[in-house]
Amino acid sequence: MTILGIETSCDDTSIAILKVEDSKLKILSNIVSSQVKVHAQYGGVYPFLAKREHQKNLPIVFNKAVTKAKNPKIDLLAVTVGPGLEPCLWQGINFVKNLAEKLNLKIVPVNHLEAHIFANWLFSPGKDFNFHSSVFKKNILPAICLIVSGGHTQLVLMKDIGEYKILGETRDDAAGECLDKTARILSLGYPGGPIIAKKAKEAKNKKLKFKINLPRPMISQKNYDFSFSGLKTAVLYDFQARSLKERKSKEYILAMAKEIQQAVIDVLIAKTLRATKEYKVKSIILGGGVAANEELRKQFQLKIKNLKLKTNFLAPKKEFCTDNGAMTAFTAYFHQGESKELKKVEANANLRL
Ligand code: KG4
Ligand code: ZN
């Protein structure tokens, strides 16, 4: 079966074509057109501009995806219907509806957060990959999924494919949003996560004269919720308390990048590991843009090893951490029986798992 997946929930326009046959998966194409440059001047995603860019990019991305995949016969269409920015979601949905009419195909609506989980089984384009649901269920499930992106921070108990329980989530800002806002305070550009990660890496073995102590919000609370808005405010207060010269100094920027990244990592790891123990799961599964963070992945693995936990640790290949159409198409493969009539495919900005 050949599936075409469309993703436009935020600021990436992406279309992918996958071939799945006898549990063998091949990514024929996965084209991502990022709008980073358009939004950089605002320090965050500007929904109206994002919508306009999706509209402009979708036909171009579609042509590239089809050409790269060598014009295959498509059997099924998939589109992200939420959660995300509503005007952006509608761009992908309207585009896929047009295709469905032209090609006389069915559409599977996809939950973006579930797609971030399934991104863990995507391998490099062109390569074959065997995916056996029964082996996956036996060896990996149940699992605790930590979905961390620019829009979401959620801890989810995955009991089965399609069976999820949200254990906790952020009460205000998402982890990625906190890194993006910190980068904005420090005038480092957008998106903040990768820039902060780079600076934090640079700070690693340096003796810095600045000692910054940020809070670890909600780390000891016996629930699975998060709160990152106070952390961003703590960054702002520290920044404002510094002299102009200090604020602009490389040493201060490196020290702040290291501390904010560590504060976010400490909270994410502590809560995830507590859920892992409480629910006695077999695996920890990461997903979302922040899952691309090298230090987060390293520290997770180290903690699991030091605590002698027998938990599997899964994180997607970096190119599949951030938004992409391949994860949308692959998720639809598991929900192929849930295709909908065209008029019933609608955006739901607050869709839950
Ligand atoms: O999943 P995603 O592409 O879009 C949303 O659904 O939000 O995630 C984007 C977020 C941004 O906040 C970005 O700063 C963050 O992921 N991010 C990172 C890294 N790469 C992207 N955060 C930390 N470290 C990274 N290497
Ligand atoms: Zn996302």
Short mmCIF file of N, CA, C and O in Angstrom, two decimals, residues 184-303:
data_model
loop_
_atom_site.label_atom_id
_atom_site.label_comp_id
_atom_site.label_asym_id
_atom_site.label_seq_id
_atom_site.Cartn_x
_atom_site.Cartn_y
_atom_site.Cartn_z
N ARG A 184 14.96 34.22 22.54
CA ARG A 184 14.49 35.56 22.13
C ARG A 184 14.98 36.61 23.11
O ARG A 184 15.44 37.68 22.70
N ILE A 185 14.90 36.30 24.42
CA ILE A 185 15.40 37.24 25.44
C ILE A 185 16.89 37.51 25.21
O ILE A 185 17.36 38.63 25.31
N LEU A 186 17.62 36.45 24.86
CA LEU A 186 19.07 36.58 24.67
C LEU A 186 19.45 37.03 23.24
O LEU A 186 20.63 37.08 22.90
N SER A 187 18.42 37.35 22.43
CA SER A 187 18.62 37.77 21.02
C SER A 187 19.43 36.75 20.22
O SER A 187 20.35 37.11 19.47
N LEU A 188 19.07 35.46 20.38
CA LEU A 188 19.85 34.42 19.70
C LEU A 188 19.20 33.93 18.40
O LEU A 188 19.80 33.15 17.68
N GLY A 189 17.95 34.33 18.15
CA GLY A 189 17.29 33.88 16.93
C GLY A 189 16.25 32.81 17.18
O GLY A 189 16.01 32.41 18.32
N TYR A 190 15.64 32.33 16.08
CA TYR A 190 14.55 31.35 16.16
C TYR A 190 14.78 30.22 15.15
O TYR A 190 15.28 30.50 14.06
N PRO A 191 14.43 28.97 15.43
CA PRO A 191 13.94 28.46 16.70
C PRO A 191 15.04 28.33 17.76
O PRO A 191 16.18 28.01 17.42
N GLY A 192 14.66 28.56 18.99
CA GLY A 192 15.64 28.67 20.07
C GLY A 192 16.29 27.36 20.48
O GLY A 192 17.47 27.35 20.86
N GLY A 193 15.51 26.25 20.42
CA GLY A 193 16.01 24.97 20.93
C GLY A 193 17.39 24.59 20.41
O GLY A 193 18.33 24.39 21.20
N PRO A 194 17.55 24.51 19.08
CA PRO A 194 18.86 24.09 18.56
C PRO A 194 19.97 25.10 18.86
O PRO A 194 21.12 24.70 19.08
N ILE A 195 19.64 26.39 18.94
CA ILE A 195 20.68 27.41 19.22
C ILE A 195 21.13 27.29 20.68
O ILE A 195 22.33 27.31 20.98
N ILE A 196 20.14 27.13 21.57
CA ILE A 196 20.46 26.97 23.00
C ILE A 196 21.32 25.70 23.17
O ILE A 196 22.30 25.70 23.92
N ALA A 197 20.94 24.64 22.46
CA ALA A 197 21.68 23.37 22.57
C ALA A 197 23.15 23.56 22.15
O ALA A 197 24.06 23.04 22.79
N LYS A 198 23.34 24.34 21.08
CA LYS A 198 24.70 24.57 20.57
C LYS A 198 25.53 25.36 21.59
O LYS A 198 26.67 25.02 21.88
N LYS A 199 24.91 26.40 22.15
CA LYS A 199 25.62 27.23 23.14
C LYS A 199 25.92 26.42 24.40
O LYS A 199 26.98 26.56 25.00
N ALA A 200 24.94 25.60 24.81
CA ALA A 200 25.12 24.80 26.02
C ALA A 200 26.28 23.82 25.83
O ALA A 200 27.05 23.56 26.75
N LYS A 201 26.40 23.29 24.62
CA LYS A 201 27.48 22.35 24.31
C LYS A 201 28.83 23.07 24.41
O LYS A 201 29.79 22.55 24.95
N GLU A 202 28.84 24.30 23.89
CA GLU A 202 30.06 25.11 23.93
C GLU A 202 30.45 25.40 25.37
O GLU A 202 31.64 25.49 25.70
N ALA A 203 29.44 25.52 26.26
CA ALA A 203 29.70 25.89 27.66
C ALA A 203 30.18 24.70 28.47
O ALA A 203 30.73 24.86 29.56
N LYS A 204 30.00 23.49 27.92
CA LYS A 204 30.14 22.27 28.70
C LYS A 204 31.44 22.17 29.50
O LYS A 204 31.41 21.97 30.70
N ASN A 205 32.55 22.28 28.83
CA ASN A 205 33.80 22.07 29.58
C ASN A 205 34.53 23.38 29.88
O ASN A 205 35.72 23.39 30.13
N LYS A 206 33.75 24.46 29.87
CA LYS A 206 34.36 25.77 30.15
C LYS A 206 34.10 26.16 31.60
O LYS A 206 33.04 25.84 32.14
N LYS A 207 35.07 26.84 32.20
CA LYS A 207 34.83 27.36 33.54
C LYS A 207 34.29 28.78 33.35
O LYS A 207 34.99 29.68 32.95
N LEU A 208 33.01 28.96 33.63
CA LEU A 208 32.38 30.25 33.39
C LEU A 208 32.28 31.06 34.68
O LEU A 208 32.05 30.49 35.74
N LYS A 209 32.44 32.38 34.55
CA LYS A 209 32.42 33.19 35.78
C LYS A 209 30.99 33.42 36.29
O LYS A 209 30.80 33.79 37.43
N PHE A 210 29.99 33.18 35.44
CA PHE A 210 28.60 33.39 35.87
C PHE A 210 28.03 32.12 36.47
O PHE A 210 28.18 31.05 35.89
N LYS A 211 27.39 32.26 37.63
CA LYS A 211 26.73 31.09 38.23
C LYS A 211 25.23 31.41 38.24
O LYS A 211 24.77 32.28 38.97
N ILE A 212 24.49 30.76 37.41
CA ILE A 212 23.05 31.02 37.34
C ILE A 212 22.30 29.81 37.89
O ILE A 212 22.59 28.67 37.53
N ASN A 213 21.35 30.07 38.78
CA ASN A 213 20.54 28.98 39.34
C ASN A 213 19.07 29.22 39.03
O ASN A 213 18.42 30.02 39.67
N LEU A 214 18.58 28.52 38.04
CA LEU A 214 17.15 28.64 37.69
C LEU A 214 16.35 27.59 38.44
O LEU A 214 16.89 26.54 38.82
N PRO A 215 15.05 27.85 38.65
CA PRO A 215 14.22 26.84 39.33
C PRO A 215 13.96 25.62 38.44
O PRO A 215 14.19 25.67 37.24
N ARG A 216 13.54 24.53 39.05
CA ARG A 216 13.10 23.31 38.33
C ARG A 216 11.61 23.17 38.62
O ARG A 216 11.21 22.44 39.54
N PRO A 217 10.76 23.89 37.88
CA PRO A 217 9.34 23.98 38.26
C PRO A 217 8.64 22.61 38.35
O PRO A 217 8.80 21.78 37.48
N MET A 218 7.93 22.43 39.45
CA MET A 218 7.06 21.26 39.71
C MET A 218 7.81 19.94 39.78
O MET A 218 7.18 18.88 39.76
N ILE A 219 9.15 19.99 39.90
CA ILE A 219 9.92 18.73 39.83
C ILE A 219 9.57 17.76 40.96
O ILE A 219 9.57 16.55 40.76
N SER A 220 9.23 18.31 42.13
CA SER A 220 8.96 17.40 43.27
C SER A 220 7.47 17.14 43.48
O SER A 220 7.11 16.38 44.37
N GLN A 221 6.64 17.80 42.70
CA GLN A 221 5.20 17.59 42.88
C GLN A 221 4.81 16.20 42.40
O GLN A 221 5.25 15.73 41.36
N LYS A 222 3.95 15.56 43.17
CA LYS A 222 3.57 14.17 42.86
C LYS A 222 2.46 14.11 41.80
O LYS A 222 1.40 13.55 42.02
N ASN A 223 2.70 14.76 40.71
CA ASN A 223 1.77 14.65 39.58
C ASN A 223 2.63 14.66 38.32
O ASN A 223 3.85 14.78 38.40
N TYR A 224 2.00 14.54 37.16
CA TYR A 224 2.78 14.48 35.93
C TYR A 224 2.61 15.73 35.07
O TYR A 224 2.84 15.70 33.87
N ASP A 225 2.21 16.82 35.72
CA ASP A 225 2.08 18.08 34.99
C ASP A 225 3.41 18.84 34.97
O ASP A 225 4.29 18.59 35.78
N PHE A 226 3.48 19.78 34.06
CA PHE A 226 4.67 20.61 33.91
C PHE A 226 4.26 22.08 33.90
O PHE A 226 3.09 22.41 33.68
N SER A 227 5.23 22.96 34.13
CA SER A 227 4.98 24.40 34.00
C SER A 227 6.30 25.05 33.61
O SER A 227 7.27 24.97 34.37
N PHE A 228 6.35 25.65 32.43
CA PHE A 228 7.63 26.23 31.99
C PHE A 228 7.58 27.76 31.85
O PHE A 228 8.58 28.37 31.53
N SER A 229 6.41 28.33 32.13
CA SER A 229 6.30 29.78 31.94
C SER A 229 7.11 30.53 33.01
O SER A 229 7.77 31.54 32.72
N GLY A 230 7.11 30.02 34.26
CA GLY A 230 7.87 30.64 35.34
C GLY A 230 9.37 30.58 35.07
O GLY A 230 10.12 31.47 35.48
N LEU A 231 9.78 29.53 34.41
CA LEU A 231 11.20 29.34 34.09
C LEU A 231 11.67 30.45 33.14
O LEU A 231 12.71 31.06 33.33
N LYS A 232 10.83 30.70 32.14
CA LYS A 232 11.14 31.77 31.18
C LYS A 232 11.19 33.13 31.90
O LYS A 232 12.07 33.95 31.65
N THR A 233 10.27 33.34 32.87
CA THR A 233 10.26 34.59 33.63
C THR A 233 11.52 34.71 34.48
O THR A 233 12.11 35.79 34.60
N ALA A 234 11.97 33.57 35.04
CA ALA A 234 13.20 33.57 35.84
C ALA A 234 14.39 33.97 34.97
O ALA A 234 15.29 34.69 35.42
N VAL A 235 14.39 33.52 33.72
CA VAL A 235 15.46 33.91 32.78
C VAL A 235 15.42 35.42 32.57
O VAL A 235 16.44 36.11 32.65
N LEU A 236 14.20 35.93 32.35
CA LEU A 236 14.04 37.36 32.09
C LEU A 236 14.51 38.20 33.29
O LEU A 236 15.23 39.19 33.12
N TYR A 237 14.14 37.78 34.52
CA TYR A 237 14.55 38.53 35.71
C TYR A 237 16.06 38.53 35.86
O TYR A 237 16.67 39.55 36.19
N ASP A 238 16.68 37.38 35.63
CA ASP A 238 18.14 37.30 35.76
C ASP A 238 18.79 38.22 34.72
O ASP A 238 19.71 38.98 35.04
N PHE A 239 18.26 38.17 33.50
CA PHE A 239 18.78 38.98 32.40
C PHE A 239 18.68 40.48 32.73
O PHE A 239 19.63 41.24 32.57
N GLN A 240 17.50 40.87 33.25
CA GLN A 240 17.28 42.29 33.55
C GLN A 240 18.14 42.79 34.71
O GLN A 240 18.42 43.97 34.82
N ALA A 241 18.53 41.85 35.58
CA ALA A 241 19.34 42.25 36.74
C ALA A 241 20.81 42.45 36.37
O ALA A 241 21.60 42.95 37.17
N ARG A 242 21.18 42.07 35.16
CA ARG A 242 22.58 42.18 34.73
C ARG A 242 22.85 43.53 34.07
O ARG A 242 21.94 44.16 33.52
N SER A 243 24.12 43.93 34.08
CA SER A 243 24.47 45.17 33.39
C SER A 243 24.40 44.90 31.88
O SER A 243 24.45 43.74 31.44
N LEU A 244 24.33 45.97 31.10
CA LEU A 244 24.26 45.82 29.64
C LEU A 244 25.45 45.03 29.10
O LEU A 244 25.31 44.20 28.21
N LYS A 245 26.62 45.32 29.70
CA LYS A 245 27.84 44.66 29.25
C LYS A 245 27.78 43.15 29.54
O LYS A 245 28.14 42.32 28.70
N GLU A 246 27.29 42.81 30.73
CA GLU A 246 27.18 41.39 31.10
C GLU A 246 26.20 40.67 30.17
O GLU A 246 26.48 39.57 29.69
N ARG A 247 25.04 41.27 29.96
CA ARG A 247 23.99 40.66 29.12
C ARG A 247 24.50 40.25 27.76
O ARG A 247 24.08 39.26 27.19
N LYS A 248 25.36 41.09 27.22
CA LYS A 248 25.85 40.84 25.85
C LYS A 248 27.08 39.96 25.82
O LYS A 248 27.52 39.53 24.74
N SER A 249 27.65 39.68 27.00
CA SER A 249 28.90 38.92 27.00
C SER A 249 28.68 37.47 26.62
O SER A 249 27.65 36.87 26.95
N LYS A 250 29.66 36.90 25.94
CA LYS A 250 29.56 35.51 25.48
C LYS A 250 29.44 34.58 26.69
O LYS A 250 28.67 33.62 26.67
N GLU A 251 30.19 34.89 27.74
CA GLU A 251 30.19 34.03 28.94
C GLU A 251 28.81 33.94 29.56
O GLU A 251 28.37 32.88 29.99
N TYR A 252 28.10 35.07 29.59
CA TYR A 252 26.76 35.07 30.19
C TYR A 252 25.81 34.24 29.33
O TYR A 252 25.05 33.42 29.83
N ILE A 253 25.87 34.43 28.04
CA ILE A 253 25.00 33.69 27.12
C ILE A 253 25.24 32.19 27.24
O ILE A 253 24.30 31.39 27.31
N LEU A 254 26.51 31.79 27.29
CA LEU A 254 26.82 30.36 27.40
C LEU A 254 26.30 29.81 28.73
O LEU A 254 25.71 28.72 28.78
N ALA A 255 26.51 30.57 29.81
CA ALA A 255 26.08 30.10 31.14
C ALA A 255 24.56 29.97 31.20
O ALA A 255 24.03 28.99 31.75
N MET A 256 23.85 30.93 30.61
CA MET A 256 22.38 30.88 30.63
C MET A 256 21.86 29.74 29.76
O MET A 256 20.94 29.02 30.15
N ALA A 257 22.47 29.55 28.59
CA ALA A 257 22.03 28.46 27.70
C ALA A 257 22.19 27.12 28.41
O ALA A 257 21.30 26.26 28.38
N LYS A 258 23.33 26.94 29.08
CA LYS A 258 23.60 25.68 29.77
C LYS A 258 22.58 25.45 30.89
O LYS A 258 22.03 24.36 31.04
N GLU A 259 22.31 26.50 31.66
CA GLU A 259 21.42 26.36 32.82
C GLU A 259 19.96 26.16 32.40
O GLU A 259 19.26 25.32 32.95
N ILE A 260 19.49 26.90 31.39
CA ILE A 260 18.08 26.74 30.98
C ILE A 260 17.87 25.34 30.39
O ILE A 260 16.87 24.67 30.69
N GLN A 261 18.82 24.90 29.59
CA GLN A 261 18.68 23.56 29.00
C GLN A 261 18.66 22.50 30.10
O GLN A 261 17.84 21.58 30.08
N GLN A 262 19.56 22.66 31.10
CA GLN A 262 19.62 21.67 32.17
C GLN A 262 18.36 21.70 33.02
O GLN A 262 17.87 20.66 33.46
N ALA A 263 17.81 22.90 33.24
CA ALA A 263 16.58 23.01 34.05
C ALA A 263 15.44 22.25 33.36
O ALA A 263 14.71 21.48 34.00
N VAL A 264 15.32 22.44 32.05
CA VAL A 264 14.26 21.76 31.29
C VAL A 264 14.50 20.25 31.32
O VAL A 264 13.59 19.45 31.60
N ILE A 265 15.74 19.84 31.07
CA ILE A 265 16.07 18.40 31.05
C ILE A 265 15.78 17.75 32.42
O ILE A 265 15.18 16.68 32.49
N ASP A 266 16.19 18.42 33.50
CA ASP A 266 15.99 17.84 34.85
C ASP A 266 14.52 17.53 35.10
O ASP A 266 14.17 16.46 35.59
N VAL A 267 13.65 18.49 34.76
CA VAL A 267 12.22 18.30 35.01
C VAL A 267 11.66 17.19 34.12
O VAL A 267 10.94 16.30 34.59
N LEU A 268 12.02 17.22 32.84
CA LEU A 268 11.49 16.21 31.91
C LEU A 268 11.90 14.80 32.33
O LEU A 268 11.08 13.88 32.37
N ILE A 269 13.17 14.64 32.69
CA ILE A 269 13.66 13.30 33.05
C ILE A 269 13.04 12.83 34.38
O ILE A 269 12.58 11.69 34.49
N ALA A 270 12.99 13.72 35.37
CA ALA A 270 12.47 13.32 36.69
C ALA A 270 11.03 12.83 36.58
O ALA A 270 10.67 11.76 37.09
N LYS A 271 10.21 13.58 35.86
CA LYS A 271 8.78 13.21 35.77
C LYS A 271 8.59 11.94 34.94
O LYS A 271 7.77 11.10 35.27
N THR A 272 9.36 11.83 33.87
CA THR A 272 9.22 10.65 33.00
C THR A 272 9.65 9.39 33.75
O THR A 272 8.97 8.35 33.67
N LEU A 273 10.75 9.47 34.49
CA LEU A 273 11.22 8.28 35.19
C LEU A 273 10.26 7.88 36.31
O LEU A 273 10.05 6.69 36.57
N ARG A 274 9.66 8.85 36.94
CA ARG A 274 8.69 8.53 38.00
C ARG A 274 7.48 7.79 37.40
O ARG A 274 7.01 6.79 37.94
N ALA A 275 7.04 8.26 36.24
CA ALA A 275 5.91 7.60 35.57
C ALA A 275 6.32 6.19 35.12
O ALA A 275 5.54 5.24 35.22
N THR A 276 7.56 6.06 34.66
CA THR A 276 8.07 4.76 34.20
C THR A 276 8.00 3.72 35.33
O THR A 276 7.59 2.59 35.13
N LYS A 277 8.41 4.18 36.52
CA LYS A 277 8.40 3.25 37.67
C LYS A 277 6.98 2.98 38.12
O LYS A 277 6.60 1.84 38.37
N GLU A 278 6.19 4.02 38.23
CA GLU A 278 4.82 3.84 38.74
C GLU A 278 4.01 2.90 37.85
O GLU A 278 3.29 2.03 38.34
N TYR A 279 4.13 3.06 36.55
CA TYR A 279 3.31 2.25 35.63
C TYR A 279 4.03 0.99 35.16
O TYR A 279 3.49 0.24 34.35
N LYS A 280 5.25 0.79 35.68
CA LYS A 280 6.03 -0.42 35.36
C LYS A 280 6.04 -0.74 33.85
O LYS A 280 5.74 -1.87 33.43
N VAL A 281 6.37 0.25 33.07
CA VAL A 281 6.33 0.08 31.61
C VAL A 281 7.64 -0.54 31.09
O VAL A 281 8.65 -0.54 31.78
N LYS A 282 7.58 -1.04 29.87
CA LYS A 282 8.77 -1.65 29.26
C LYS A 282 9.67 -0.61 28.60
O LYS A 282 10.86 -0.83 28.44
N SER A 283 9.06 0.53 28.17
CA SER A 283 9.85 1.48 27.37
C SER A 283 9.52 2.94 27.66
O SER A 283 8.41 3.25 28.10
N ILE A 284 10.52 3.76 27.37
CA ILE A 284 10.31 5.21 27.34
C ILE A 284 10.45 5.61 25.88
O ILE A 284 11.42 5.22 25.22
N ILE A 285 9.47 6.34 25.37
CA ILE A 285 9.49 6.75 23.96
C ILE A 285 9.44 8.28 23.89
O ILE A 285 8.53 8.89 24.42
N LEU A 286 10.42 8.87 23.25
CA LEU A 286 10.41 10.34 23.09
C LEU A 286 9.83 10.71 21.73
O LEU A 286 9.86 9.93 20.78
N GLY A 287 9.32 11.94 21.62
CA GLY A 287 8.83 12.44 20.35
C GLY A 287 8.71 13.95 20.39
O GLY A 287 8.63 14.55 21.46
N GLY A 288 8.75 14.58 19.20
CA GLY A 288 8.63 16.04 19.13
C GLY A 288 9.98 16.71 18.96
O GLY A 288 11.03 16.10 19.22
N GLY A 289 9.95 17.97 18.54
CA GLY A 289 11.17 18.72 18.22
C GLY A 289 12.23 18.70 19.31
O GLY A 289 13.43 18.56 19.01
N VAL A 290 11.83 18.83 20.57
CA VAL A 290 12.81 18.90 21.66
C VAL A 290 13.51 17.54 21.85
O VAL A 290 14.62 17.47 22.39
N ALA A 291 12.87 16.47 21.37
CA ALA A 291 13.49 15.14 21.47
C ALA A 291 14.77 15.06 20.64
O ALA A 291 15.56 14.13 20.79
N ALA A 292 14.97 16.04 19.75
CA ALA A 292 16.21 16.07 18.96
C ALA A 292 17.39 16.49 19.83
O ALA A 292 18.55 16.37 19.42
N ASN A 293 17.11 16.97 21.02
CA ASN A 293 18.18 17.49 21.89
C ASN A 293 19.13 16.37 22.35
O ASN A 293 18.73 15.46 23.07
N GLU A 294 20.36 16.51 21.92
CA GLU A 294 21.40 15.50 22.19
C GLU A 294 21.58 15.26 23.68
O GLU A 294 21.68 14.13 24.14
N GLU A 295 21.65 16.34 24.43
CA GLU A 295 21.92 16.26 25.86
C GLU A 295 20.76 15.58 26.60
O GLU A 295 20.97 14.77 27.50
N LEU A 296 19.54 15.87 26.18
CA LEU A 296 18.36 15.23 26.77
C LEU A 296 18.44 13.72 26.55
O LEU A 296 18.23 12.93 27.48
N ARG A 297 18.77 13.30 25.35
CA ARG A 297 18.86 11.88 25.02
C ARG A 297 19.96 11.21 25.82
O ARG A 297 19.77 10.14 26.40
N LYS A 298 21.14 11.87 25.88
CA LYS A 298 22.29 11.31 26.60
C LYS A 298 21.97 11.14 28.08
O LYS A 298 22.23 10.10 28.68
N GLN A 299 21.40 12.19 28.67
CA GLN A 299 21.14 12.15 30.12
C GLN A 299 20.06 11.13 30.46
O GLN A 299 20.10 10.51 31.52
N PHE A 300 19.09 10.95 29.58
CA PHE A 300 18.06 9.92 29.79
C PHE A 300 18.74 8.55 29.85
O PHE A 300 18.51 7.75 30.75
N GLN A 301 19.59 8.28 28.85
CA GLN A 301 20.25 6.98 28.77
C GLN A 301 21.14 6.73 29.99
O GLN A 301 21.15 5.63 30.55
N LEU A 302 21.84 7.78 30.40
CA LEU A 302 22.74 7.66 31.55
C LEU A 302 21.96 7.36 32.83
O LEU A 302 22.33 6.49 33.63
N LYS A 303 20.85 8.08 33.02
CA LYS A 303 20.02 7.87 34.23
C LYS A 303 19.46 6.45 34.26
O LYS A 303 19.47 5.79 35.29
#
